[in-house]
mmCIF file of C-alpha atoms and ligand atoms in Angstrom:
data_model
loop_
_atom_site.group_PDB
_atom_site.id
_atom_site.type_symbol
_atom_site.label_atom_id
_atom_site.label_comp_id
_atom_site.label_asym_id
_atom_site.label_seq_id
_atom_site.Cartn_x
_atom_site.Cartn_y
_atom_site.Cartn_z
ATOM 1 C CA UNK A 1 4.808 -21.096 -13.733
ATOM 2 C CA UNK A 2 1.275 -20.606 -12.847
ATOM 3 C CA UNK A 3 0.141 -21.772 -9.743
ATOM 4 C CA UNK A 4 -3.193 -22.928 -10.807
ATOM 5 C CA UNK A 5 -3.790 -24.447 -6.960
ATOM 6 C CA UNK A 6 -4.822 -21.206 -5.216
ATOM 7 C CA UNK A 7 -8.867 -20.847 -4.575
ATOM 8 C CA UNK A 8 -8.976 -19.482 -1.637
ATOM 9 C CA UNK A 9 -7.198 -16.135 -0.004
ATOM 10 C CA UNK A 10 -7.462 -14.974 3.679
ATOM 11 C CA UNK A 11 -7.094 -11.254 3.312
ATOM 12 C CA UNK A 12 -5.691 -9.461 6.431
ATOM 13 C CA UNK A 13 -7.356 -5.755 6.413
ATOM 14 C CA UNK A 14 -9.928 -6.449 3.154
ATOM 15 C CA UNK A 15 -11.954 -4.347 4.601
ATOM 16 C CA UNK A 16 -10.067 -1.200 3.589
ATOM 17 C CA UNK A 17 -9.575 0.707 0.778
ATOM 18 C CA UNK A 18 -7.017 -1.318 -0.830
ATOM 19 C CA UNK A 19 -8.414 -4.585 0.930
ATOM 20 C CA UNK A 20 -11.981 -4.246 -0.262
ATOM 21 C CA UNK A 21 -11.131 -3.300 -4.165
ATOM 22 C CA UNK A 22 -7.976 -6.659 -3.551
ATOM 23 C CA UNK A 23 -11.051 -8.935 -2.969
ATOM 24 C CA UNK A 24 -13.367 -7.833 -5.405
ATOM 25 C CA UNK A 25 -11.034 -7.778 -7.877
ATOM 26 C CA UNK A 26 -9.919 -11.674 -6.140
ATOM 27 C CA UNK A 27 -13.512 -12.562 -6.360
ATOM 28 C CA UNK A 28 -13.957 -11.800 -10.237
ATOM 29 C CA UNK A 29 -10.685 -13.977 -10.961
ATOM 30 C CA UNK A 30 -12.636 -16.840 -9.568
ATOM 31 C CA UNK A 31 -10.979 -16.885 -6.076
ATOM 32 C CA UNK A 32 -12.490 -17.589 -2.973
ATOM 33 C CA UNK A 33 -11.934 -14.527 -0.010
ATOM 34 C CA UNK A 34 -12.075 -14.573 3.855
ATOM 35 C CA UNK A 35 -11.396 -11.261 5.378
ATOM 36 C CA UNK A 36 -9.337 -11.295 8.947
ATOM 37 C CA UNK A 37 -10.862 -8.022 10.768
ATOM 38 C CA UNK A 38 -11.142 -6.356 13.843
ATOM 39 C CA UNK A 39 -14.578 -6.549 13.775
ATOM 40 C CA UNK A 40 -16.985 -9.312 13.415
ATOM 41 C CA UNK A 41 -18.401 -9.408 9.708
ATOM 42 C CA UNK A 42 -19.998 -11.269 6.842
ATOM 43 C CA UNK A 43 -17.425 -13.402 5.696
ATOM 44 C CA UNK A 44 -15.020 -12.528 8.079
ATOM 45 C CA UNK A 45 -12.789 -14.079 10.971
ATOM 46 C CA UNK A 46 -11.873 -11.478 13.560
ATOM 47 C CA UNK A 47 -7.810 -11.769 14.845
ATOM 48 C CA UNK A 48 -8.926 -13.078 17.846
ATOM 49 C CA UNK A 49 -10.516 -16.208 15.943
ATOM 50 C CA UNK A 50 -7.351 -16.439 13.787
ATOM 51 C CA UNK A 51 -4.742 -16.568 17.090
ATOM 52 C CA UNK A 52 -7.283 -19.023 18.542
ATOM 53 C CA UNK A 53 -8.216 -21.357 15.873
ATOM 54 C CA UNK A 54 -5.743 -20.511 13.337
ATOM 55 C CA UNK A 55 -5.644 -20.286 9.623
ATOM 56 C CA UNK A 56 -9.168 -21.161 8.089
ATOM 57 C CA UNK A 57 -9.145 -24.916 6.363
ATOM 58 C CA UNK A 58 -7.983 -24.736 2.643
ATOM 59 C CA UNK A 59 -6.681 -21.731 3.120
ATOM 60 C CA UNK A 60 -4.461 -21.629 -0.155
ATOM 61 C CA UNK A 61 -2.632 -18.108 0.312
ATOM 62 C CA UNK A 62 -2.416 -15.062 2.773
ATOM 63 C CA UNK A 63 -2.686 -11.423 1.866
ATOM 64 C CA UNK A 64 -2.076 -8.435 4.344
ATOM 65 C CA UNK A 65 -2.661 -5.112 3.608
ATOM 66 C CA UNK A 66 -3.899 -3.954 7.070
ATOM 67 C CA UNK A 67 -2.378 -0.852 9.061
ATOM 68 C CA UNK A 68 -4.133 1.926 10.991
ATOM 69 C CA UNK A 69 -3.969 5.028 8.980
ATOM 70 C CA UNK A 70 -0.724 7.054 9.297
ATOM 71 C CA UNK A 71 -1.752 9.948 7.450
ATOM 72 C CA UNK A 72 -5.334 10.520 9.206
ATOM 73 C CA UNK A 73 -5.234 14.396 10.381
ATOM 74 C CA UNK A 74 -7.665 13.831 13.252
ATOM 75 C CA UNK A 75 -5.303 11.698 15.395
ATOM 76 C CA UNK A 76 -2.594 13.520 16.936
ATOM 77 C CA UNK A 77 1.328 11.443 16.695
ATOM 78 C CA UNK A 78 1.133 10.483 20.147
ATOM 79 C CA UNK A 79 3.582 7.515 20.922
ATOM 80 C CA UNK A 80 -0.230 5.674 21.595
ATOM 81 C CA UNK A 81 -0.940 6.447 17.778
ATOM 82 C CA UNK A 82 2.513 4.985 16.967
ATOM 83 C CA UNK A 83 2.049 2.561 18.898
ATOM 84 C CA UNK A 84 -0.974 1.812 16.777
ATOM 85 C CA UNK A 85 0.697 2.201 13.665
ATOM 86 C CA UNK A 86 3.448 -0.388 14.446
ATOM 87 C CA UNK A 87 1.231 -3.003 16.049
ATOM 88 C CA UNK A 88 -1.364 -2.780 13.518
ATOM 89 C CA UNK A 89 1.985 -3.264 10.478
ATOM 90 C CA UNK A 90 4.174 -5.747 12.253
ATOM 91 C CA UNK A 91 2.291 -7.544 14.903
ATOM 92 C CA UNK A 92 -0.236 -8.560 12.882
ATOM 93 C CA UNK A 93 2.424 -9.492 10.201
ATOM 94 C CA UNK A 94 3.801 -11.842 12.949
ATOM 95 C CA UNK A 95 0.256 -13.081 13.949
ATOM 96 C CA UNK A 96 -0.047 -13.884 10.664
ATOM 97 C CA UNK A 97 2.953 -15.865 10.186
ATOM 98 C CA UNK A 98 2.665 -17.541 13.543
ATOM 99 C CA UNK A 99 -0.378 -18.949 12.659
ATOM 100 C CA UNK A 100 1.073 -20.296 9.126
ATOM 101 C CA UNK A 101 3.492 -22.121 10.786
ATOM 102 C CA UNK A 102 1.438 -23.262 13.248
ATOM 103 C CA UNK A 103 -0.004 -24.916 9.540
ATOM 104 C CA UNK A 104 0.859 -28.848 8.836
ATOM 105 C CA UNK A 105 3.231 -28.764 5.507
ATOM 106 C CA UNK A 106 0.916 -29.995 3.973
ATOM 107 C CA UNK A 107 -1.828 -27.443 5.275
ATOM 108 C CA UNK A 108 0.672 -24.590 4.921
ATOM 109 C CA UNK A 109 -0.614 -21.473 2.174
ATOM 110 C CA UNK A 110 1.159 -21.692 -0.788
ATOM 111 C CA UNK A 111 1.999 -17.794 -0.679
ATOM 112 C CA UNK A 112 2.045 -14.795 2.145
ATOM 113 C CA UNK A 113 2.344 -11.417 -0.072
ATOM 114 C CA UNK A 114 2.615 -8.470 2.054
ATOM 115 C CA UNK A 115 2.273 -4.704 1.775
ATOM 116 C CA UNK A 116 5.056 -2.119 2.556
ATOM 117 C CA UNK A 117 5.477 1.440 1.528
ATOM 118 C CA UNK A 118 8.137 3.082 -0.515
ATOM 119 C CA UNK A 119 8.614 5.505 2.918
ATOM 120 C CA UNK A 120 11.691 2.751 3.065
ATOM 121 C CA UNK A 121 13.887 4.746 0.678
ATOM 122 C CA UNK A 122 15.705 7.705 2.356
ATOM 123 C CA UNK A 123 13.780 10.872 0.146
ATOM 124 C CA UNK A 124 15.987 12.521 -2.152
ATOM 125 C CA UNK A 125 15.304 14.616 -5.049
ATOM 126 C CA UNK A 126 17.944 13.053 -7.529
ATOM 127 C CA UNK A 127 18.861 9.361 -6.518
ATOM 128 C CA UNK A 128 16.403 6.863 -8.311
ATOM 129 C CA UNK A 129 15.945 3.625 -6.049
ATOM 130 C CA UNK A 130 15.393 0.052 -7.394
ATOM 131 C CA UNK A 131 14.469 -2.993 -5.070
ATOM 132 C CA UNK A 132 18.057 -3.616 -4.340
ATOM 133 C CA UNK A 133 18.586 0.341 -3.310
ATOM 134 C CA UNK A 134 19.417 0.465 -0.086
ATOM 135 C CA UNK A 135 17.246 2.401 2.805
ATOM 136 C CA UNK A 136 14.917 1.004 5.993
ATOM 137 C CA UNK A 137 16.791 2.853 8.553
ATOM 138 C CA UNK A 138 16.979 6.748 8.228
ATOM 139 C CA UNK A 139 13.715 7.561 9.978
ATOM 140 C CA UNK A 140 10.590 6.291 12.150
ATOM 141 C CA UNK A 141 8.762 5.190 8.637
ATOM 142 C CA UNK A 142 11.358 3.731 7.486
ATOM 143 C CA UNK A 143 12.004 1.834 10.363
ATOM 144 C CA UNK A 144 8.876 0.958 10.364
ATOM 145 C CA UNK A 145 8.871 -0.662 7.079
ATOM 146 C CA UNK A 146 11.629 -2.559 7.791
ATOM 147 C CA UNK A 147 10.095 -3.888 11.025
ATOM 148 C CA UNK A 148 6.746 -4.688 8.941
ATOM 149 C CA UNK A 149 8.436 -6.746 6.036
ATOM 150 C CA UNK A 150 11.304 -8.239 8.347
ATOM 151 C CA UNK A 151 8.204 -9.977 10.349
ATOM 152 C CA UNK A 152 6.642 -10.869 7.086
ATOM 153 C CA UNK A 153 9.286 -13.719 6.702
ATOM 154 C CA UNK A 154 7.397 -16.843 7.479
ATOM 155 C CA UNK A 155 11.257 -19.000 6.771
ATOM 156 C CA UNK A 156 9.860 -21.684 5.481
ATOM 157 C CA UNK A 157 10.096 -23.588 2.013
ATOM 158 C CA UNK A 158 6.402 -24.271 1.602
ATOM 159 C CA UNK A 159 5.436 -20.239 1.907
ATOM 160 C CA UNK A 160 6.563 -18.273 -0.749
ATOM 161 C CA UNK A 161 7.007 -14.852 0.489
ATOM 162 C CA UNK A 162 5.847 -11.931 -1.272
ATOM 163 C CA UNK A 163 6.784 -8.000 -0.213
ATOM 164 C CA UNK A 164 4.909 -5.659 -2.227
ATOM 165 C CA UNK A 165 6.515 -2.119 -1.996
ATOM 166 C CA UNK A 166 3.972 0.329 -2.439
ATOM 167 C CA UNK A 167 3.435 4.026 -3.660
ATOM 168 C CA UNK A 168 0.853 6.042 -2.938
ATOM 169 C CA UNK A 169 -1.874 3.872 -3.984
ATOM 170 C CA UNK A 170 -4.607 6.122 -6.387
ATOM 171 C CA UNK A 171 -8.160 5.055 -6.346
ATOM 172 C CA UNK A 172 -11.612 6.754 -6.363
ATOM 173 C CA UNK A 173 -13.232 5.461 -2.575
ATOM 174 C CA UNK A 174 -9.831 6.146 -0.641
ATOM 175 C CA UNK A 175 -6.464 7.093 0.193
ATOM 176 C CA UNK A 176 -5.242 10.743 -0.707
ATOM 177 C CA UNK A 177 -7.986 11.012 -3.546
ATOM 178 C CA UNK A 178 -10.587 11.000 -1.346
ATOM 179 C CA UNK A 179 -8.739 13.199 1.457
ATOM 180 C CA UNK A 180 -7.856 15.929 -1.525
ATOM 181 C CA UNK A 181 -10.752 15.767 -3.419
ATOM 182 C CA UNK A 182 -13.262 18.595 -1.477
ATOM 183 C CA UNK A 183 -10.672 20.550 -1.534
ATOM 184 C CA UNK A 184 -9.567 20.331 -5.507
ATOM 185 C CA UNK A 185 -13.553 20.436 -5.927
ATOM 186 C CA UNK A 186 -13.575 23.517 -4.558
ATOM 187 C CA UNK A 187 -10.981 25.289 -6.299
ATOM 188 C CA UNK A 188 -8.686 24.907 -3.407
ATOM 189 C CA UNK A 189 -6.446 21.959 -4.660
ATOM 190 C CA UNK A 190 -2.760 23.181 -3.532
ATOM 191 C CA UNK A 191 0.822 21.630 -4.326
ATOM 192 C CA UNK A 192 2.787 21.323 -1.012
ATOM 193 C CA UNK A 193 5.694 23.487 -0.637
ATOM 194 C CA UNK A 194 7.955 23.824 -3.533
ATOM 195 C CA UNK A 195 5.882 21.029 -5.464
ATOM 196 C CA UNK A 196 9.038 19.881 -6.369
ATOM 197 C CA UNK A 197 9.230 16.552 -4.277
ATOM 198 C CA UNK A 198 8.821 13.457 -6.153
ATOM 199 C CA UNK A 199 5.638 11.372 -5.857
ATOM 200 C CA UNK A 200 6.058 7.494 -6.170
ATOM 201 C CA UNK A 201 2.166 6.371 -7.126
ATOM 202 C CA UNK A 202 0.440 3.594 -8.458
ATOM 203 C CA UNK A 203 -3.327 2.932 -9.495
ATOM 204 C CA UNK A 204 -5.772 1.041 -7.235
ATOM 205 C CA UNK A 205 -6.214 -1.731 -9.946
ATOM 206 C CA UNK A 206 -2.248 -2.132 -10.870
ATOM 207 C CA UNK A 207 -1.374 -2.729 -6.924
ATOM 208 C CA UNK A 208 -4.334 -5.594 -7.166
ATOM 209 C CA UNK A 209 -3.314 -7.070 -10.347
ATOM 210 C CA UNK A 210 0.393 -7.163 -9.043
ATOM 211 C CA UNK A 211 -0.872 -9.267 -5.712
ATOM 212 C CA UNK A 212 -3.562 -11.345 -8.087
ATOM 213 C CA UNK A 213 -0.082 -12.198 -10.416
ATOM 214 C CA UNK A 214 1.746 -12.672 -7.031
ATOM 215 C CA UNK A 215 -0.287 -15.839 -6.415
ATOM 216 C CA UNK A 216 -0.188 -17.265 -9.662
ATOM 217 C CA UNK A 217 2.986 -17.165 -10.650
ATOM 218 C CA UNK A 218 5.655 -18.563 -8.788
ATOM 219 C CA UNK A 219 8.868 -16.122 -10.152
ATOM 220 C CA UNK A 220 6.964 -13.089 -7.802
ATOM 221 C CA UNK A 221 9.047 -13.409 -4.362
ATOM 222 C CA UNK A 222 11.151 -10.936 -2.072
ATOM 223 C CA UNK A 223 10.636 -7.560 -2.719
ATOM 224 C CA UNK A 224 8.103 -5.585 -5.358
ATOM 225 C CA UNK A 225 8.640 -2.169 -5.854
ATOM 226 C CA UNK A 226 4.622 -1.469 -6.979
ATOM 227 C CA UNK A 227 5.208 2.082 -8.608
ATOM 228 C CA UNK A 228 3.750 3.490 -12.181
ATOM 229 C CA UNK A 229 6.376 4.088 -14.821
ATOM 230 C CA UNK A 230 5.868 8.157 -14.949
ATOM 231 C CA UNK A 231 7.780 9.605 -12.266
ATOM 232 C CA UNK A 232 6.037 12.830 -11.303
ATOM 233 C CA UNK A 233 6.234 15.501 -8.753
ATOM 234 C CA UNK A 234 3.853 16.558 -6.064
ATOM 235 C CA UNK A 235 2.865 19.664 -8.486
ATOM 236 C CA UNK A 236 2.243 17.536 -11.954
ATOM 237 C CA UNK A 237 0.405 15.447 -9.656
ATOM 238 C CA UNK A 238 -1.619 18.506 -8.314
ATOM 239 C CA UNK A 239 -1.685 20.631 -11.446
ATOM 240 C CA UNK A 240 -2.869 16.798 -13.465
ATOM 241 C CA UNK A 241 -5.806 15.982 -10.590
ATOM 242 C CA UNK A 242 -7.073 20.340 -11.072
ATOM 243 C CA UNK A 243 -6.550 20.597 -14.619
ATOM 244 C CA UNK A 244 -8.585 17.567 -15.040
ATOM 245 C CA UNK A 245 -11.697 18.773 -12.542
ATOM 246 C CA UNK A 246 -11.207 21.872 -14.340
ATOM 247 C CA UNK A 247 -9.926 23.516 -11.372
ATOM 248 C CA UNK A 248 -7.222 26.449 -10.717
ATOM 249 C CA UNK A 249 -4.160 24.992 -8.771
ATOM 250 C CA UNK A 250 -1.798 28.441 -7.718
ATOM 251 C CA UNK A 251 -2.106 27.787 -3.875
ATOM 252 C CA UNK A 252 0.806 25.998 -2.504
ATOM 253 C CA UNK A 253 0.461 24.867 1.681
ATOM 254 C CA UNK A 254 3.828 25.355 3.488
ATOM 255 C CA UNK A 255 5.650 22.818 4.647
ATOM 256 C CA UNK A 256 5.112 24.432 8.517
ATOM 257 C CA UNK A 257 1.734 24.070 8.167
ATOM 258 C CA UNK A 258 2.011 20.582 7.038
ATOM 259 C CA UNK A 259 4.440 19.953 9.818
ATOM 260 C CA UNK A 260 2.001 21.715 12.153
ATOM 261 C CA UNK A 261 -1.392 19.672 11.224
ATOM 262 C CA UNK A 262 0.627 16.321 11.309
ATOM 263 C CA UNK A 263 4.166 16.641 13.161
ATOM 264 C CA UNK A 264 7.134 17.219 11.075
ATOM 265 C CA UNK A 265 7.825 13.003 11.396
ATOM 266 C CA UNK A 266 4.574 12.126 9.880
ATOM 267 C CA UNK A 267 5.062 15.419 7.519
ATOM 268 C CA UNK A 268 8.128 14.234 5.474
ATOM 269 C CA UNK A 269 5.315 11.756 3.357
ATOM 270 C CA UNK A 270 4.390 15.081 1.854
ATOM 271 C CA UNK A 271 6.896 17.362 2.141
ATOM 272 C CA UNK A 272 9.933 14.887 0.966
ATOM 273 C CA UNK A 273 9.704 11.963 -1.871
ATOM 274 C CA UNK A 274 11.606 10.008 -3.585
ATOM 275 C CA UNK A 275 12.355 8.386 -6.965
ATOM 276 C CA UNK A 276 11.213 5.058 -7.115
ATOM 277 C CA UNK A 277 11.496 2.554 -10.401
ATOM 278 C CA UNK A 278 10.271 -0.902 -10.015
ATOM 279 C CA UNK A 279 12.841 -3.560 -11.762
ATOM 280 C CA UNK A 280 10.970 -6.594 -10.402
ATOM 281 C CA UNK A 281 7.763 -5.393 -11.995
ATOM 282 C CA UNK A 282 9.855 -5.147 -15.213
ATOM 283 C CA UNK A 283 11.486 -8.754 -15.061
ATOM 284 C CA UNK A 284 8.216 -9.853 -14.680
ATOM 285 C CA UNK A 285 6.428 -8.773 -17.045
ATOM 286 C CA UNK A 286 3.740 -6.818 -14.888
ATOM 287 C CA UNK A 287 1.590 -4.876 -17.208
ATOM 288 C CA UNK A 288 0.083 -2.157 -16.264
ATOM 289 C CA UNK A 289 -2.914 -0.338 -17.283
ATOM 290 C CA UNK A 290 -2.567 3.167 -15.887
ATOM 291 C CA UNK A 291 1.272 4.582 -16.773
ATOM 292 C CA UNK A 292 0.727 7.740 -16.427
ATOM 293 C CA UNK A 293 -0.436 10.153 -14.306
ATOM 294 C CA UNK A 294 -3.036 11.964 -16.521
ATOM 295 C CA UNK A 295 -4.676 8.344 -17.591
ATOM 296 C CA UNK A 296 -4.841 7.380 -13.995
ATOM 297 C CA UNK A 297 -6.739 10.246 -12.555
ATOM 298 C CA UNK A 298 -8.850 10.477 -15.840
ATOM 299 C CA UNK A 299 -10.029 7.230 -14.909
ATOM 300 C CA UNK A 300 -10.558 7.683 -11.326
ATOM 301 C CA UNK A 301 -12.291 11.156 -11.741
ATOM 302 C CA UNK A 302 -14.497 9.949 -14.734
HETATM 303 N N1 LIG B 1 -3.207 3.803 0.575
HETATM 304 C C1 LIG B 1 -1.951 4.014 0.182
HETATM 305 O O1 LIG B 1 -1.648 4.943 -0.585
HETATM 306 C C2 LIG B 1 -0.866 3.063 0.656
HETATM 307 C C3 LIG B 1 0.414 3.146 0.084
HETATM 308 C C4 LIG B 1 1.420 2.271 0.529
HETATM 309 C C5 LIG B 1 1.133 1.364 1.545
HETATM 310 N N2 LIG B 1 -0.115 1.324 2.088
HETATM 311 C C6 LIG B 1 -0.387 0.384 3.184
HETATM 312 O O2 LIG B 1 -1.425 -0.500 2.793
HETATM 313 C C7 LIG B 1 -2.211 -0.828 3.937
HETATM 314 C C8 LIG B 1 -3.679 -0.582 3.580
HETATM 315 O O3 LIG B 1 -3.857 0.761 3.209
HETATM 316 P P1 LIG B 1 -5.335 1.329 2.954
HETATM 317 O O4 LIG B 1 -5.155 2.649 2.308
HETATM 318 O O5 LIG B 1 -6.175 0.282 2.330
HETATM 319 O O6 LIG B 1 -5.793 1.548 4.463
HETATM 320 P P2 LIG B 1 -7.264 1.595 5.105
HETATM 321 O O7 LIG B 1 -8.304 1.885 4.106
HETATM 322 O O8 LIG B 1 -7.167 2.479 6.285
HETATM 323 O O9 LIG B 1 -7.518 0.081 5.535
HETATM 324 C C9 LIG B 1 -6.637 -0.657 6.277
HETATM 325 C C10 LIG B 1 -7.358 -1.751 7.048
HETATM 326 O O10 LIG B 1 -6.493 -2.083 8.117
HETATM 327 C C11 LIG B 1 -7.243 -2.423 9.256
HETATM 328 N N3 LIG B 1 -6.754 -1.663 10.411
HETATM 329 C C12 LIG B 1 -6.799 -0.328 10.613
HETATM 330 N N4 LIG B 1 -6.299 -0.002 11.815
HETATM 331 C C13 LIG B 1 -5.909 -1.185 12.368
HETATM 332 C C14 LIG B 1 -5.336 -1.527 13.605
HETATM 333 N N5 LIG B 1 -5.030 -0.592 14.523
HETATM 334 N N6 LIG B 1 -5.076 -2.846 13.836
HETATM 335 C C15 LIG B 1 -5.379 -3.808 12.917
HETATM 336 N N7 LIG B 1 -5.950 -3.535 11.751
HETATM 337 C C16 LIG B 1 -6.202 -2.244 11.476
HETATM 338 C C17 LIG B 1 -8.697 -2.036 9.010
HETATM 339 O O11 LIG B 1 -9.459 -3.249 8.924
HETATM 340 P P3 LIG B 1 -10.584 -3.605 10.046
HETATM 341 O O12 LIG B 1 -11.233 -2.321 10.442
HETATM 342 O O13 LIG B 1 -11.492 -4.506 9.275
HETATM 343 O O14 LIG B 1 -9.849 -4.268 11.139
HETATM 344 C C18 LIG B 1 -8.674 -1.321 7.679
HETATM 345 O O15 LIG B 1 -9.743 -1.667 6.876
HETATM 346 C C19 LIG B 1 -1.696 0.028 5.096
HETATM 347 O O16 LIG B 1 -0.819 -0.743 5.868
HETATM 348 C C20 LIG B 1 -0.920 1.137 4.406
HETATM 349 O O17 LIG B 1 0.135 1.660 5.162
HETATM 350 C C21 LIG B 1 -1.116 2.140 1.655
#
């Protein structure tokens, strides 16, 4: 089932944290990377290249894991900032795919493979979701991923679509590591509230190796859950990342304060979780090289 014909990957958002480790990781595999960016850069197309000229030639698959950061404490949740946050998801989901099929069949990428967040399963502290769980329509994140990976679908048999539901994605040069780490450094790492919501999570180099596997193998389509085995809560997950920096961890931030630095619809990604098991992964075979909690943060904090 391997797809042995993919070289070369346009990645949508490479630039980022999960983008920039994606293509290195793409580039040691032997694949060939073009980033699609805002900005102009080395080997780079901005959007405004890609909705004039269209996909780059020999183009053999599409990867997007762009989307303004929802969890960044210095912009306020001003409908602007959602705005942001939608357009940035599902508008440049749909520039993507209008520009695919915009592709002659016989120019068309082999695979689009998409990111999405496990924010799409209503939280709940005893219910453990699967890819066919239901959810997508309980709150403005949800919504949102439903709106992202609904405009995803490029509907065509040459395009194998890929949705890769993601945890909270644990690596050392972004994401909530590097937001948490001054303050675990300093003695001040905290778990948030009770502690006792769940904390779906994956390593930086899993998520990668899931899209890598996601373009060579033809069984990955629909819908990924990308999660680690170990389900833990937001206090293993804090008393793990102290214990490990050899840190105390007996503070605990209040939801309301949480609510109060971020607005109580952004808050519920820290506040509320959910249980979330990954089937698909199973099927398939996905191996992956950081289980558990402790072994992933061991590595990252080495
Ligand atoms: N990190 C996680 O734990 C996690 C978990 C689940 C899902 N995700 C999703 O995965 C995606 C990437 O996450 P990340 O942590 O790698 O984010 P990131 O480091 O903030 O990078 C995302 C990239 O998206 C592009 N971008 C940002 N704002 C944009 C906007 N307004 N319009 C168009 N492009 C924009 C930027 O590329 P340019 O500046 O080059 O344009 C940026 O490099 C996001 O959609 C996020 O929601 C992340």
């Amino acid at each position: 089932m391997n797809n042995a014909n993919i070289r070369k990957v346009l990645i949508a958002g490479g630039s980022g944290f999960i983008g920039s480790v994606l293509k290195q990781q793409l580039q040691k595999h032997g694949f060939e990377t073009c980033i699609v960016s805002r900005m102009p850069r080395p080997d780079s197309i901005t959007w405004d290249d890609l909705n004039q000229n269209g996909i780059p030639d020999g183009t053999d698959a599409v990867i997007n894991v762009a989307g303004q950061n929802v969890l960044d404490p210095m912009r306020r949740w001003t409908p602007g900032f959602k705005q942001n946050v939608i357009a940035s998801r599902v508008h440049t989901n749909q520039m993507l795919v209008k520009v695919i099929n915009q592709c002659d069949s016989q120019q068309k990428p082999k695979v689009f493979a998409s990111i999405s967040g496990v924010g799409y399963y209503r939280p709940d502290a005893i219910q453990i979701y699967d890819e066919n769980s239901t959810g997508g329509d309980h709150d403005f994140l949800s919504k949102l991923c439903t709106d992202w990976e609904k405009a995803s679908k490029v509907g065509d048999d040459h395009t194998r679509n890929v949705t890769v539901r993601s945890g909270i994605v644990l690596g050392k040069n972004g994401g909530i590591i590097q937001q948490m780490y001054p303050l675990f450094f300093l003695g001040l790492g905290a778990k948030i509230d009770s502690g006792t919501q769940h904390m779906p999570w994956i390593h930086i180099e899993d998520i990668c190796n899931i899209f890598i596997q996601a373009l060579r193998n033809e069984k990955f389509t629909g819908v990924i859950n990308a999660v680690a085995p170990e389900i833990v809560t937001n206090e293993q997950f804090t008393k793990t990342f102290a214990r490990l920096l050899r840190r105390p961890s007996f503070l605990f931030i209040p939801a309301q304060i949480i609510e109060f630095i971020f607005s109580s619809e952004r808050a519920v990604m820290m506040t509320q979780g959910q249980k979330v098991i990954s089937k698909r992964m199973e099927e398939l075979g996905v191996q992956i090289k950081y289980p558990t909690i402790e072994e992933a943060l061991k590595n990252i904090l080495k």
